[in-house]
PDB file of C-alpha atoms in Angstrom:
ATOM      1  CA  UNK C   1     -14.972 -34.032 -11.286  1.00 53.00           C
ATOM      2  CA  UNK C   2     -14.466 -31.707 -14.704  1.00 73.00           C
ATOM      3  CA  UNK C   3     -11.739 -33.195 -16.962  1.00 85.00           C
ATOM      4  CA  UNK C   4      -9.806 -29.711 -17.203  1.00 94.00           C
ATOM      5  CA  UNK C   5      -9.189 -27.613 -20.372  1.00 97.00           C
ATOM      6  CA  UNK C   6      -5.999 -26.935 -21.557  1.00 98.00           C
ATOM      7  CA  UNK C   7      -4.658 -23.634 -23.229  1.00 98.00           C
ATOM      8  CA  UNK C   8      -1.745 -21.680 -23.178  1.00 98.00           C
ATOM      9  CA  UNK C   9      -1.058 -18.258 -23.551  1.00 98.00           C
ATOM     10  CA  UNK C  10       2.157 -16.257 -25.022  1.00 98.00           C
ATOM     11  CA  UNK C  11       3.572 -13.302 -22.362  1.00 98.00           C
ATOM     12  CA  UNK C  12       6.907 -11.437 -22.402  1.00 97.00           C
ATOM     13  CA  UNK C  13       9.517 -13.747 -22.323  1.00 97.00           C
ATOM     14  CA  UNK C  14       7.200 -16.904 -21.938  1.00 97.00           C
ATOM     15  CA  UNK C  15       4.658 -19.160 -22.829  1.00 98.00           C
ATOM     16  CA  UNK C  16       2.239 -20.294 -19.704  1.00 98.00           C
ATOM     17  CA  UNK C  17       0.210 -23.342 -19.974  1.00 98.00           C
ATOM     18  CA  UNK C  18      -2.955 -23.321 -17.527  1.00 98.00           C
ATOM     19  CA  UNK C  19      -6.018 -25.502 -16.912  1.00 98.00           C
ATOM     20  CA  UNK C  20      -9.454 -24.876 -16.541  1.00 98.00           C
ATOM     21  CA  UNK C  21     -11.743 -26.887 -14.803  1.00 98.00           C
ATOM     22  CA  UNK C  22     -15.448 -24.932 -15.669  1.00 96.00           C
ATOM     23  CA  UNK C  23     -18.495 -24.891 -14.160  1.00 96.00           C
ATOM     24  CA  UNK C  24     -20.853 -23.041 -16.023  1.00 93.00           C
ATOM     25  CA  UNK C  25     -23.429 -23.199 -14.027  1.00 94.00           C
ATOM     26  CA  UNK C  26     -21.798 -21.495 -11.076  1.00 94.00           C
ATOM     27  CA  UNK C  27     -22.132 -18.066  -9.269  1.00 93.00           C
ATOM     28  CA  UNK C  28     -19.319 -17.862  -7.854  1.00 95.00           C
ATOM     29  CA  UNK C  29     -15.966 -16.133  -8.824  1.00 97.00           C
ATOM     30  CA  UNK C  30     -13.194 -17.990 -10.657  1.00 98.00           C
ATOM     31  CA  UNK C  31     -11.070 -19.755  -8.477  1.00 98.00           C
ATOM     32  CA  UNK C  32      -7.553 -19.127  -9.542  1.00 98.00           C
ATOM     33  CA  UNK C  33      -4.931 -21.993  -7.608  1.00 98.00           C
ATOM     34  CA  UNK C  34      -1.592 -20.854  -7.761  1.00 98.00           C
ATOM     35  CA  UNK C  35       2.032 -21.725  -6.505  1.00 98.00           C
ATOM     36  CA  UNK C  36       5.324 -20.974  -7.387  1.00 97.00           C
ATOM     37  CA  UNK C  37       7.462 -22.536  -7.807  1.00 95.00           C
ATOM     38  CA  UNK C  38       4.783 -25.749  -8.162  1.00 97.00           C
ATOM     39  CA  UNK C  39       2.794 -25.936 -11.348  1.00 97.00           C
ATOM     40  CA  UNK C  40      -0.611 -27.108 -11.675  1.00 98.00           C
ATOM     41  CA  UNK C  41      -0.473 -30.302 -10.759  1.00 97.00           C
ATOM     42  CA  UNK C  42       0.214 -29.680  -7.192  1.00 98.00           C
ATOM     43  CA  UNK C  43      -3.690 -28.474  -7.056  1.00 98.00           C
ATOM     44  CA  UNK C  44      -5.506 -31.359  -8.713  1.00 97.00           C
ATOM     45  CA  UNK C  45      -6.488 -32.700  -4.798  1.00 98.00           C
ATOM     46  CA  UNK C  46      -7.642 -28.786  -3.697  1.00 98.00           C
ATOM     47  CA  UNK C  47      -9.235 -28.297  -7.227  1.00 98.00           C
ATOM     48  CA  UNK C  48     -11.434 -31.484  -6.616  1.00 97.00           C
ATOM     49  CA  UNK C  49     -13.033 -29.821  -3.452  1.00 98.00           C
ATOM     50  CA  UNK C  50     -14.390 -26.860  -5.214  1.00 98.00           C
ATOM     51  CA  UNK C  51     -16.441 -28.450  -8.561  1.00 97.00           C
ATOM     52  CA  UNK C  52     -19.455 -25.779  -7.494  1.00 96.00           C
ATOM     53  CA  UNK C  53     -17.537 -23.348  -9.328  1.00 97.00           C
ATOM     54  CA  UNK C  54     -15.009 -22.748 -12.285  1.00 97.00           C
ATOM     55  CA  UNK C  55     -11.400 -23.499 -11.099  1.00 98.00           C
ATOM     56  CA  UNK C  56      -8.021 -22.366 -12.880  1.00 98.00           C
ATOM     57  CA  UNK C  57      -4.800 -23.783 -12.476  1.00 98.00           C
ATOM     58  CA  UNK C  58      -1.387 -22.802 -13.989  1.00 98.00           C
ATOM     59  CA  UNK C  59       2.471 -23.522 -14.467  1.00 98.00           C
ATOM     60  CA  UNK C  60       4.758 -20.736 -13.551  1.00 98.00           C
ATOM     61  CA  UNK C  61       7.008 -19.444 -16.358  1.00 97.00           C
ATOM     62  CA  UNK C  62       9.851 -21.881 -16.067  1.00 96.00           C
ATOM     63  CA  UNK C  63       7.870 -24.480 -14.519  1.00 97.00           C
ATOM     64  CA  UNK C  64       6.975 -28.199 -15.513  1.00 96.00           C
ATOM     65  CA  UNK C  65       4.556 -27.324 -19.155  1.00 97.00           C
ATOM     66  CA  UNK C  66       5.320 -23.257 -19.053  1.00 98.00           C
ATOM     67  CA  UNK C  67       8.438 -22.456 -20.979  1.00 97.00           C
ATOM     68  CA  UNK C  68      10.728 -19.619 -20.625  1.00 95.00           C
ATOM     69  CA  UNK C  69      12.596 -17.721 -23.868  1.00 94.00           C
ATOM     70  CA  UNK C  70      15.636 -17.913 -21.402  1.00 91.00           C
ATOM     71  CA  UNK C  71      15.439 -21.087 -19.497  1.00 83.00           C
ATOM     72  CA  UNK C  72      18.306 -19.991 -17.042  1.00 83.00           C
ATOM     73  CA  UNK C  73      17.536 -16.506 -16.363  1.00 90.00           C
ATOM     74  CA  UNK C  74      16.070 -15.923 -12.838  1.00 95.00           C
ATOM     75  CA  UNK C  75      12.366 -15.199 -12.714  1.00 97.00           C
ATOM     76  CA  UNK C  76      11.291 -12.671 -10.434  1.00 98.00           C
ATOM     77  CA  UNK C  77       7.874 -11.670  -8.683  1.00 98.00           C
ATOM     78  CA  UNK C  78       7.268  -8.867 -10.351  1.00 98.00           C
ATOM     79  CA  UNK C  79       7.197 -11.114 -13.628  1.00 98.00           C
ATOM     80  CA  UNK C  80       5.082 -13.474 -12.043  1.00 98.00           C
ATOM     81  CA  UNK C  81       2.743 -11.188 -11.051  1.00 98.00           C
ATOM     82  CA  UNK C  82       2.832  -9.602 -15.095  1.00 98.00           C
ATOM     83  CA  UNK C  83       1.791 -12.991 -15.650  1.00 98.00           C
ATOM     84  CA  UNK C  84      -0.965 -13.228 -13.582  1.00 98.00           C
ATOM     85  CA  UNK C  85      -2.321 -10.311 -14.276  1.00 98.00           C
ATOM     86  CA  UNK C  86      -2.468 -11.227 -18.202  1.00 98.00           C
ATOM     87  CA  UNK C  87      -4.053 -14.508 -17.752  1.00 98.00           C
ATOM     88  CA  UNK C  88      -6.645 -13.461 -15.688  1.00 98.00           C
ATOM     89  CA  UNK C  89      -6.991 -10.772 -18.659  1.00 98.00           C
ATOM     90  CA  UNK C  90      -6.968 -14.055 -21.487  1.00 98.00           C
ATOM     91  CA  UNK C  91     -10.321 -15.547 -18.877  1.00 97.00           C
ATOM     92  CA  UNK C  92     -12.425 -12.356 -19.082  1.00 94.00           C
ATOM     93  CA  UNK C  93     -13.678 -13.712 -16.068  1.00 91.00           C
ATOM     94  CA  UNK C  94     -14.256 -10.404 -13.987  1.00 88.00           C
ATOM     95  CA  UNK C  95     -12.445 -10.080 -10.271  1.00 97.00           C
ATOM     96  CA  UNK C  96     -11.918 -13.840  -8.722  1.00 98.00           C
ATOM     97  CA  UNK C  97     -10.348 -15.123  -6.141  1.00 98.00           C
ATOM     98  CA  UNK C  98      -7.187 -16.613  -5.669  1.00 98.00           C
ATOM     99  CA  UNK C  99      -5.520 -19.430  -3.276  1.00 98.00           C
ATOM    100  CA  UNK C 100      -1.929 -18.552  -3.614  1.00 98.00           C
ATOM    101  CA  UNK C 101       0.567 -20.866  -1.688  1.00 98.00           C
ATOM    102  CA  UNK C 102       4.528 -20.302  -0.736  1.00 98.00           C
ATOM    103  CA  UNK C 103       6.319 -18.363  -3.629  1.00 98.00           C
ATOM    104  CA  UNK C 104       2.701 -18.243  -5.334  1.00 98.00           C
ATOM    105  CA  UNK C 105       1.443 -15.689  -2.354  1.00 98.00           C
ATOM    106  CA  UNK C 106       4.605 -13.615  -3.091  1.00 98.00           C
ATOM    107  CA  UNK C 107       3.563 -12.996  -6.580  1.00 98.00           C
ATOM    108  CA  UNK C 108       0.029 -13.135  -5.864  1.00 98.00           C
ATOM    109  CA  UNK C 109       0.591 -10.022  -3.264  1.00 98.00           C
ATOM    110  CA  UNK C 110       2.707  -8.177  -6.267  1.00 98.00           C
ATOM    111  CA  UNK C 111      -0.260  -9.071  -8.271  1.00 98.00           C
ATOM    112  CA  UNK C 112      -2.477  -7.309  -5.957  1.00 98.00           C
ATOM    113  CA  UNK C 113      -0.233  -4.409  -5.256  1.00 98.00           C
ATOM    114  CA  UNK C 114      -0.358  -3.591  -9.160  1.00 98.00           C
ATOM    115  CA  UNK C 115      -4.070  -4.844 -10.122  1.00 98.00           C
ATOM    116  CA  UNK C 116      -6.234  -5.168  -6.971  1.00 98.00           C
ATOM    117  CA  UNK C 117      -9.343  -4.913  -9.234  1.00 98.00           C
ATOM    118  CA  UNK C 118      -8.909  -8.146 -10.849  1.00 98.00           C
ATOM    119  CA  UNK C 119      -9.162  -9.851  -7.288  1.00 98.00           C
ATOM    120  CA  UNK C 120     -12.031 -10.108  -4.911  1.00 98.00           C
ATOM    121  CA  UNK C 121     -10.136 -12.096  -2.395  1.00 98.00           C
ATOM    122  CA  UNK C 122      -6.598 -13.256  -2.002  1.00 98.00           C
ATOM    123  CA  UNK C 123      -6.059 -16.227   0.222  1.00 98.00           C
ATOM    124  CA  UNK C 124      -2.556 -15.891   0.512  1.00 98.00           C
ATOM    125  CA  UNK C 125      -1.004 -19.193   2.214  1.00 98.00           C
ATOM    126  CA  UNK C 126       2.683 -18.759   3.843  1.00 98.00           C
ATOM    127  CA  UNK C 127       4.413 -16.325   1.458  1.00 98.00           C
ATOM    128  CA  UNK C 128       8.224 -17.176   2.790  1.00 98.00           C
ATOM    129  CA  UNK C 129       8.897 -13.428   2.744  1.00 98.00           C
ATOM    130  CA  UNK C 130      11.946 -13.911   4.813  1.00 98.00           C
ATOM    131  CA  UNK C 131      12.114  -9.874   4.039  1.00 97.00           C
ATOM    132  CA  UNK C 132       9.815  -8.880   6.749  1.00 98.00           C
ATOM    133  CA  UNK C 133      11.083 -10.353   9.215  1.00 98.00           C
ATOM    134  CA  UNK C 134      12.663  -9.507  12.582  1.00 97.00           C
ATOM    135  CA  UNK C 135      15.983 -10.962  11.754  1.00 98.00           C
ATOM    136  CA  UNK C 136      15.849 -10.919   7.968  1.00 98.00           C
ATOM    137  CA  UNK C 137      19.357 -10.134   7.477  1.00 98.00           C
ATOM    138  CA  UNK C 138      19.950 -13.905   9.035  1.00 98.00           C
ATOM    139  CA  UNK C 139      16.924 -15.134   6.721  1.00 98.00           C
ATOM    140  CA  UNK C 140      18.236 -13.721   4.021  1.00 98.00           C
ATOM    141  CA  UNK C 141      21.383 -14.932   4.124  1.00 98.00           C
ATOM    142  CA  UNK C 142      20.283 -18.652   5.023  1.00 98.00           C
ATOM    143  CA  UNK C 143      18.039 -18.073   1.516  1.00 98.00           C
ATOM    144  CA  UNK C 144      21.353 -17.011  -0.419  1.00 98.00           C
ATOM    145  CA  UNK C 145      23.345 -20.126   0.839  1.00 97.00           C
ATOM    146  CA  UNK C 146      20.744 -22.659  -0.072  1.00 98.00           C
ATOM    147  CA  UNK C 147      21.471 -20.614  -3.602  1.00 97.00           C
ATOM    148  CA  UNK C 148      24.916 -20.587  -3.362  1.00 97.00           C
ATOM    149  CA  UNK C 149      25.102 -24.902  -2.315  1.00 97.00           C
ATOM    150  CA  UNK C 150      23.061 -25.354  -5.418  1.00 97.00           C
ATOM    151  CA  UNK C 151      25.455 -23.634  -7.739  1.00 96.00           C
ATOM    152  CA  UNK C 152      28.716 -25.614  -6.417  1.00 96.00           C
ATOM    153  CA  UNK C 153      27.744 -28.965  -5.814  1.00 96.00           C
ATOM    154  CA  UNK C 154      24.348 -29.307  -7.797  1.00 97.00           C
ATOM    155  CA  UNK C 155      20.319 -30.206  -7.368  1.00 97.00           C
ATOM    156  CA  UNK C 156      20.739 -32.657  -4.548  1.00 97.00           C
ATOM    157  CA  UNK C 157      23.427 -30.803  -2.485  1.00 97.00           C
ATOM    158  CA  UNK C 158      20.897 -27.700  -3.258  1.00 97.00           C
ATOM    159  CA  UNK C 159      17.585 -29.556  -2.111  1.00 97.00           C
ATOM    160  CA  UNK C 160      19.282 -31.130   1.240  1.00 97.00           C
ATOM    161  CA  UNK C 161      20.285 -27.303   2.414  1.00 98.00           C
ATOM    162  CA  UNK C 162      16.634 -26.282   1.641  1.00 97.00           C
ATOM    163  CA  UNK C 163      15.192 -28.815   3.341  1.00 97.00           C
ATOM    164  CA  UNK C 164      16.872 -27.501   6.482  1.00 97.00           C
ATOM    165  CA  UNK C 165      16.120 -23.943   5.780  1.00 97.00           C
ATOM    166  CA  UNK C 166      12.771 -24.414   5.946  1.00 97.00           C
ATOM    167  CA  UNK C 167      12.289 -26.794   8.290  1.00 95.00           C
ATOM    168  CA  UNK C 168      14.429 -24.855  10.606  1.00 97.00           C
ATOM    169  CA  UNK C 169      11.791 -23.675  13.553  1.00 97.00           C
ATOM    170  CA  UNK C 170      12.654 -20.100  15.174  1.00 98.00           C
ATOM    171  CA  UNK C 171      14.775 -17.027  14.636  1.00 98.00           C
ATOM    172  CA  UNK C 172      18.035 -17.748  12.155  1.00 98.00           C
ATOM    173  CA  UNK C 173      21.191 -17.148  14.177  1.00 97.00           C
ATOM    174  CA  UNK C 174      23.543 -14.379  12.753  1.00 97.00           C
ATOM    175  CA  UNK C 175      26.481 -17.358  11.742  1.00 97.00           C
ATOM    176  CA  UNK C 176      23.204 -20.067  10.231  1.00 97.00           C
ATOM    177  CA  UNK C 177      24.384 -19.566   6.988  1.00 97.00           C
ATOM    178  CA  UNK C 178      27.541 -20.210   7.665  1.00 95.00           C
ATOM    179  CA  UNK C 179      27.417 -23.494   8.885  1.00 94.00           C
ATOM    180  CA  UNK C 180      27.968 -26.786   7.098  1.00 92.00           C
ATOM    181  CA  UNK C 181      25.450 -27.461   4.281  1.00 89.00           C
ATOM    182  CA  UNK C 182      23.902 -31.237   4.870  1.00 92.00           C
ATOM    183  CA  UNK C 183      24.866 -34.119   2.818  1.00 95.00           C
ATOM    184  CA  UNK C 184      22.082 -34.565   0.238  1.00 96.00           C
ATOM    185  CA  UNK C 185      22.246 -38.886   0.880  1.00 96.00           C
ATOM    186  CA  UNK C 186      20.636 -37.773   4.686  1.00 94.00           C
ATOM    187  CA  UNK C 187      17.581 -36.686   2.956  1.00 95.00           C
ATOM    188  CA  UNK C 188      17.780 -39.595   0.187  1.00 95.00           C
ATOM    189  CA  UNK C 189      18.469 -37.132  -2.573  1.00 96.00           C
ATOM    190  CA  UNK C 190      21.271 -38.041  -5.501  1.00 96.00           C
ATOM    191  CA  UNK C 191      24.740 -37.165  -4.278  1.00 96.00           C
ATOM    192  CA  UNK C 192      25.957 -36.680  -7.839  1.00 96.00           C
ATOM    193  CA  UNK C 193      26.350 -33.566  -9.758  1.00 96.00           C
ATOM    194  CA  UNK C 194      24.162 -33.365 -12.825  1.00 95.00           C
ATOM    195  CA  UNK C 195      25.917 -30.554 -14.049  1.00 95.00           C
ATOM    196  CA  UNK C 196      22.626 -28.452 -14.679  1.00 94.00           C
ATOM    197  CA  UNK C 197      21.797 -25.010 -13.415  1.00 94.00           C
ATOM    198  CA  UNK C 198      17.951 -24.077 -14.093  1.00 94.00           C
ATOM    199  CA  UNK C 199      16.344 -25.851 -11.332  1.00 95.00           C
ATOM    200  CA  UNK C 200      12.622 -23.148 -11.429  1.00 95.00           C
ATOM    201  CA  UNK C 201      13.395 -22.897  -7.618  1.00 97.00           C
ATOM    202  CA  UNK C 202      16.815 -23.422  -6.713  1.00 97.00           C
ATOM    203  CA  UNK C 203      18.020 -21.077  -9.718  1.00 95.00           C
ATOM    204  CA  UNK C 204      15.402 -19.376 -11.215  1.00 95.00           C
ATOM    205  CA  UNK C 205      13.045 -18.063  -7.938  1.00 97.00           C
ATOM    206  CA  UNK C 206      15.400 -18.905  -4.564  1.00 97.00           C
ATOM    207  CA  UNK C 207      16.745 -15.642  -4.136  1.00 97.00           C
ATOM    208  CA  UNK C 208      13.863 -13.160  -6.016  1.00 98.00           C
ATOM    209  CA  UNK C 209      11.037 -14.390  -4.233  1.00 98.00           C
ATOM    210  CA  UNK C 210      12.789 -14.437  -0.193  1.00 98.00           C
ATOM    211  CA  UNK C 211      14.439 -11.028  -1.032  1.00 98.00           C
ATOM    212  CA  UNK C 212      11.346  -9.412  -2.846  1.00 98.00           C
ATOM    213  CA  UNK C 213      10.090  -5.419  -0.731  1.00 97.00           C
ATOM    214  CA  UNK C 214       6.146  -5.673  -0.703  1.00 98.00           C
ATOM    215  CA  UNK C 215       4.446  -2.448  -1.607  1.00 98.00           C
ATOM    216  CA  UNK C 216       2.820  -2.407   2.070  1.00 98.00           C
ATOM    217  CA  UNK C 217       1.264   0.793   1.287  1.00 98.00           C
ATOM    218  CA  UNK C 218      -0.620  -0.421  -1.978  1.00 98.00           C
ATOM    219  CA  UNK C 219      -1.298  -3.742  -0.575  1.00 98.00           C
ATOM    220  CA  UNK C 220      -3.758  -1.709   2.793  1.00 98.00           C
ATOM    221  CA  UNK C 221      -4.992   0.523   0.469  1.00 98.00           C
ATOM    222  CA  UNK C 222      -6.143  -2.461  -1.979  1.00 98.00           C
ATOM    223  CA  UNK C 223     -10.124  -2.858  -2.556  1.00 97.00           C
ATOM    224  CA  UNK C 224      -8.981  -6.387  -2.581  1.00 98.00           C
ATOM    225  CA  UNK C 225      -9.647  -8.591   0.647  1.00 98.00           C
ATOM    226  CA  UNK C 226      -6.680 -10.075   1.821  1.00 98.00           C
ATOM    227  CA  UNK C 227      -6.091 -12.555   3.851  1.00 98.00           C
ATOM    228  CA  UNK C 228      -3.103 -14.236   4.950  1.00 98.00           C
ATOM    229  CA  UNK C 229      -2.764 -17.957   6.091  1.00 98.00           C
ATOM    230  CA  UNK C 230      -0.153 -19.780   8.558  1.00 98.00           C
ATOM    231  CA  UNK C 231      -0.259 -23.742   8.777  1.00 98.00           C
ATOM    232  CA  UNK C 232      -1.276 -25.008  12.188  1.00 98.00           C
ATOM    233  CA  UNK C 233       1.753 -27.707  12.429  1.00 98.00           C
ATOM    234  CA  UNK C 234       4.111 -25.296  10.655  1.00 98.00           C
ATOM    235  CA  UNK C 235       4.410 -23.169  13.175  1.00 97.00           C
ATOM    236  CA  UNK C 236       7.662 -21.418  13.724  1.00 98.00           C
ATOM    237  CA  UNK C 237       9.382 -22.573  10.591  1.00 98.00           C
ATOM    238  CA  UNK C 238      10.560 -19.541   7.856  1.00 98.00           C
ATOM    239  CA  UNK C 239       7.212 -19.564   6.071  1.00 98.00           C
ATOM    240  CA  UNK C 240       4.945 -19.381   8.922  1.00 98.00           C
ATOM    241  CA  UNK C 241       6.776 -16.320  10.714  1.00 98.00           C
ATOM    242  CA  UNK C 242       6.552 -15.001   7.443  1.00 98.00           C
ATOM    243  CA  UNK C 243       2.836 -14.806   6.969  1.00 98.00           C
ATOM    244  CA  UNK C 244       2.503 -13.663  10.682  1.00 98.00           C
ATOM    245  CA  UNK C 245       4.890 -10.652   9.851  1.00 98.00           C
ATOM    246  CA  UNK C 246       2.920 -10.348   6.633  1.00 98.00           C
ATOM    247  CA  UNK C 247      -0.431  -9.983   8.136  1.00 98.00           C
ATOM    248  CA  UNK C 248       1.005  -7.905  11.026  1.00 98.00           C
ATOM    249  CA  UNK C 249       2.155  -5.098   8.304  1.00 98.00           C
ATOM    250  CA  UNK C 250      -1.259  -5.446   6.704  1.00 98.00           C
ATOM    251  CA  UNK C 251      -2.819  -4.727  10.095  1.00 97.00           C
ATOM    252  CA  UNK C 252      -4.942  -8.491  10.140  1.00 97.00           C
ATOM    253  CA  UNK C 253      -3.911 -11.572  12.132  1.00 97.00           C
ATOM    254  CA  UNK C 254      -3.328 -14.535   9.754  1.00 98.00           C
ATOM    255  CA  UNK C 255      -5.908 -17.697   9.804  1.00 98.00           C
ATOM    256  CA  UNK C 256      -4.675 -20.767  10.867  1.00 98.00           C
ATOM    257  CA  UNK C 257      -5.314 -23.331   8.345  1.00 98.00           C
ATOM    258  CA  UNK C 258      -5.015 -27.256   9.120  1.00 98.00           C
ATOM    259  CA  UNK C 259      -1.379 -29.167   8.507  1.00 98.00           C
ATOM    260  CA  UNK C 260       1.500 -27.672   7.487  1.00 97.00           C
ATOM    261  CA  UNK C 261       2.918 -25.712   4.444  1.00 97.00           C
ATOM    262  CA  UNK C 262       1.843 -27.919   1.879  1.00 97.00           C
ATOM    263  CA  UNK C 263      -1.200 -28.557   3.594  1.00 97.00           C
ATOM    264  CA  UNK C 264      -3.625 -29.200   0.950  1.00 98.00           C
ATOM    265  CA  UNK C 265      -1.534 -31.695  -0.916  1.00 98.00           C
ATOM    266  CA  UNK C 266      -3.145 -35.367  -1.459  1.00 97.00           C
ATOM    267  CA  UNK C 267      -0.289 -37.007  -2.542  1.00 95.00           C
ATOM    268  CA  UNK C 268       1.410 -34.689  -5.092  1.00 97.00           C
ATOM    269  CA  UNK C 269       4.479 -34.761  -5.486  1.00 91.00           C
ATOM    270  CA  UNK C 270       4.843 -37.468  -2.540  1.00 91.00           C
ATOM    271  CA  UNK C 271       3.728 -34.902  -0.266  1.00 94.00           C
ATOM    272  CA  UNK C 272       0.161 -35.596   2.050  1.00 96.00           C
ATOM    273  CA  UNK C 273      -0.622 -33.324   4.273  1.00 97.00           C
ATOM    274  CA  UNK C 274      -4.699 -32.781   5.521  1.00 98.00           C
ATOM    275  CA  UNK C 275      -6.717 -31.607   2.430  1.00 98.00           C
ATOM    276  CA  UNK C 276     -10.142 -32.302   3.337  1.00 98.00           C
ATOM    277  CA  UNK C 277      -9.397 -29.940   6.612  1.00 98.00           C
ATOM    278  CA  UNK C 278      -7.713 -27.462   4.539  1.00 98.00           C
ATOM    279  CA  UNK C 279     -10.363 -27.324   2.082  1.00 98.00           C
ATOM    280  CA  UNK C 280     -13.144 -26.926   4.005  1.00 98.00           C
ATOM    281  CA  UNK C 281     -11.011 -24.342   6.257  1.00 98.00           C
ATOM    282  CA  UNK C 282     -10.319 -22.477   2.699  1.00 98.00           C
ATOM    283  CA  UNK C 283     -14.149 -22.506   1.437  1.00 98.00           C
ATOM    284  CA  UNK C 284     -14.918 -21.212   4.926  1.00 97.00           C
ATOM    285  CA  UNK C 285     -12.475 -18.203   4.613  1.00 98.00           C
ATOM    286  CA  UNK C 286     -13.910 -17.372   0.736  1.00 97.00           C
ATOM    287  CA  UNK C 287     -17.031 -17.163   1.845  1.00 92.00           C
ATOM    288  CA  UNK C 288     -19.159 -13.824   1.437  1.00 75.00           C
ATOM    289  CA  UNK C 289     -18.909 -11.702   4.395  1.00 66.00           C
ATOM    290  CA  UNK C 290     -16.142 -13.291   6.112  1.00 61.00           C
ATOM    291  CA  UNK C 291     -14.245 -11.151   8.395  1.00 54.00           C
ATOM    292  CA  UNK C 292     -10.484 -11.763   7.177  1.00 55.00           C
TER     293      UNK C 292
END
């Protein structure tokens, strides 16, 4: 496999860091992997399945080697999608494509709304849009308390209320957010306070990314292809619904891509989930001439 390249690249506000893993050789478009609020390394498995052609990588503003001029200030999609849209500017690599997973297809779609010329095809993998759906004002509000546990009682307390956000399967009842936030020892997490505020998800792109309006409109009338993907054991939970109500404003039906939400992952982050299955399912979905 390429040893990547590393460069970095000043934008408003921030400095990114990205990788680039090249392949000269190759006809293919760039392959840009992005999530958000997980960096680069969250890819290196994925990346590995796709040496036939030049792969990028990159850590959000905020996130793991990317640093932020204000390292508390919330980071929204819009931002994200400024970012984006000046790095693939720094490659000069022409229109790619992009694998964009969780708060990474948010951005990715803003991205797309703004510059759909710099993208052949978006892949975009459970955006947890909790905006679009049928009882957002529930979703939203479940979003906002995971927010709100993180601010009193700190990462752990923050991380354990997450956990059940997303995990929850179904519709949110109108009083979920209401309930009892879970004690962070359940999940094994650290029961103790830190006293820090600038976790990249927790504080900086919780709230932004579930509450952010897609431009619908721009998004149909992109020359981009888009296509949106649901995980096959995920089914039900925020995310999923999410891509579902996604595709269904974008007039597509989303393709069902092996394991879960973090289905590509080979052991990032202590997360496994199927990535041989997911990459072949994703190099199957980018290739010319498939319907999306």
């Amino acid at each position: 496999m390429t040893e990547p390249l590393t460069y970095t690249l000043e934008v408003p506000g921030a400095v990114l860091t990205y990788d680039v893993r090249r392949n000269d050789s190759s006809k293919e478009p760039v392959l840009l992997m992005i999530g958000s609020p997980m960096g680069a390394a969250g890819f290196r498995t994925l990346a590995g399945h796709f040496t036939d052609r030049t792969v990028v990588t990159y850590d959000p503003r905020g996130v793991e080697r990317s640093t932020k001029a204000d390292g508390t200030a919330e980071s929204t999609p819009d931002e994200h999608a400024d970012d984006l849209h000046r790095l693939l500017e720094a490659l000069k690599a022409g229109p790619v494509d992009i694998f964009a997973s969780s708060g990474g297809a948010v951005n990715a779609l803003a991205l797309v709304a703004r510059h759909p010329e710099q993208v052949r095809t978006l892949v975009a993998h459970e955006p947890p849009a909790a905006q679009v759906l049928p009882d957002r004002e529930a979703a939203l509000a479940a979003c906002r308390a995971i927010h709100d546990t993180y601010h009193r009682r700190g990462w752990g307390a923050g991380m354990a209320h997450f956990i059940t956000v997303v995990a929850h399967k179904g519709p949110f009842s109108s009083d979920f957010a209401e309930q009892p936030a879970p004690e962070p020892a359940t999940f094994g997490l650290p029961t103790e306070d830190d006293g820090s505020r600038n976790d990249p998800m927790l504080a900086q792109n919780m709230i932004s990314c579930t509450h952010y309006q897609h431009d619908f409109d721009a998004l149909r009338a992109a020359s981009t292809r888009i296509v949106i993907g649901a995980g096959a054991e995920s089914e039900g939970e925020m995310a999923s619904r999410a891509a579902h109500a996604v595709a269904e404003r974008l007039e597509s039906t989303p393709i069902i891509f092996p394991s879960g939400h973090g289905g590509f992952l080979g052991g990032e982050y202590g997360q496994t989930g199927d990535p041989d299955a997911f990459a072949a399912k994703l190099r199957e979905v980018l290739a010319p001439g498939r319907a999306g």
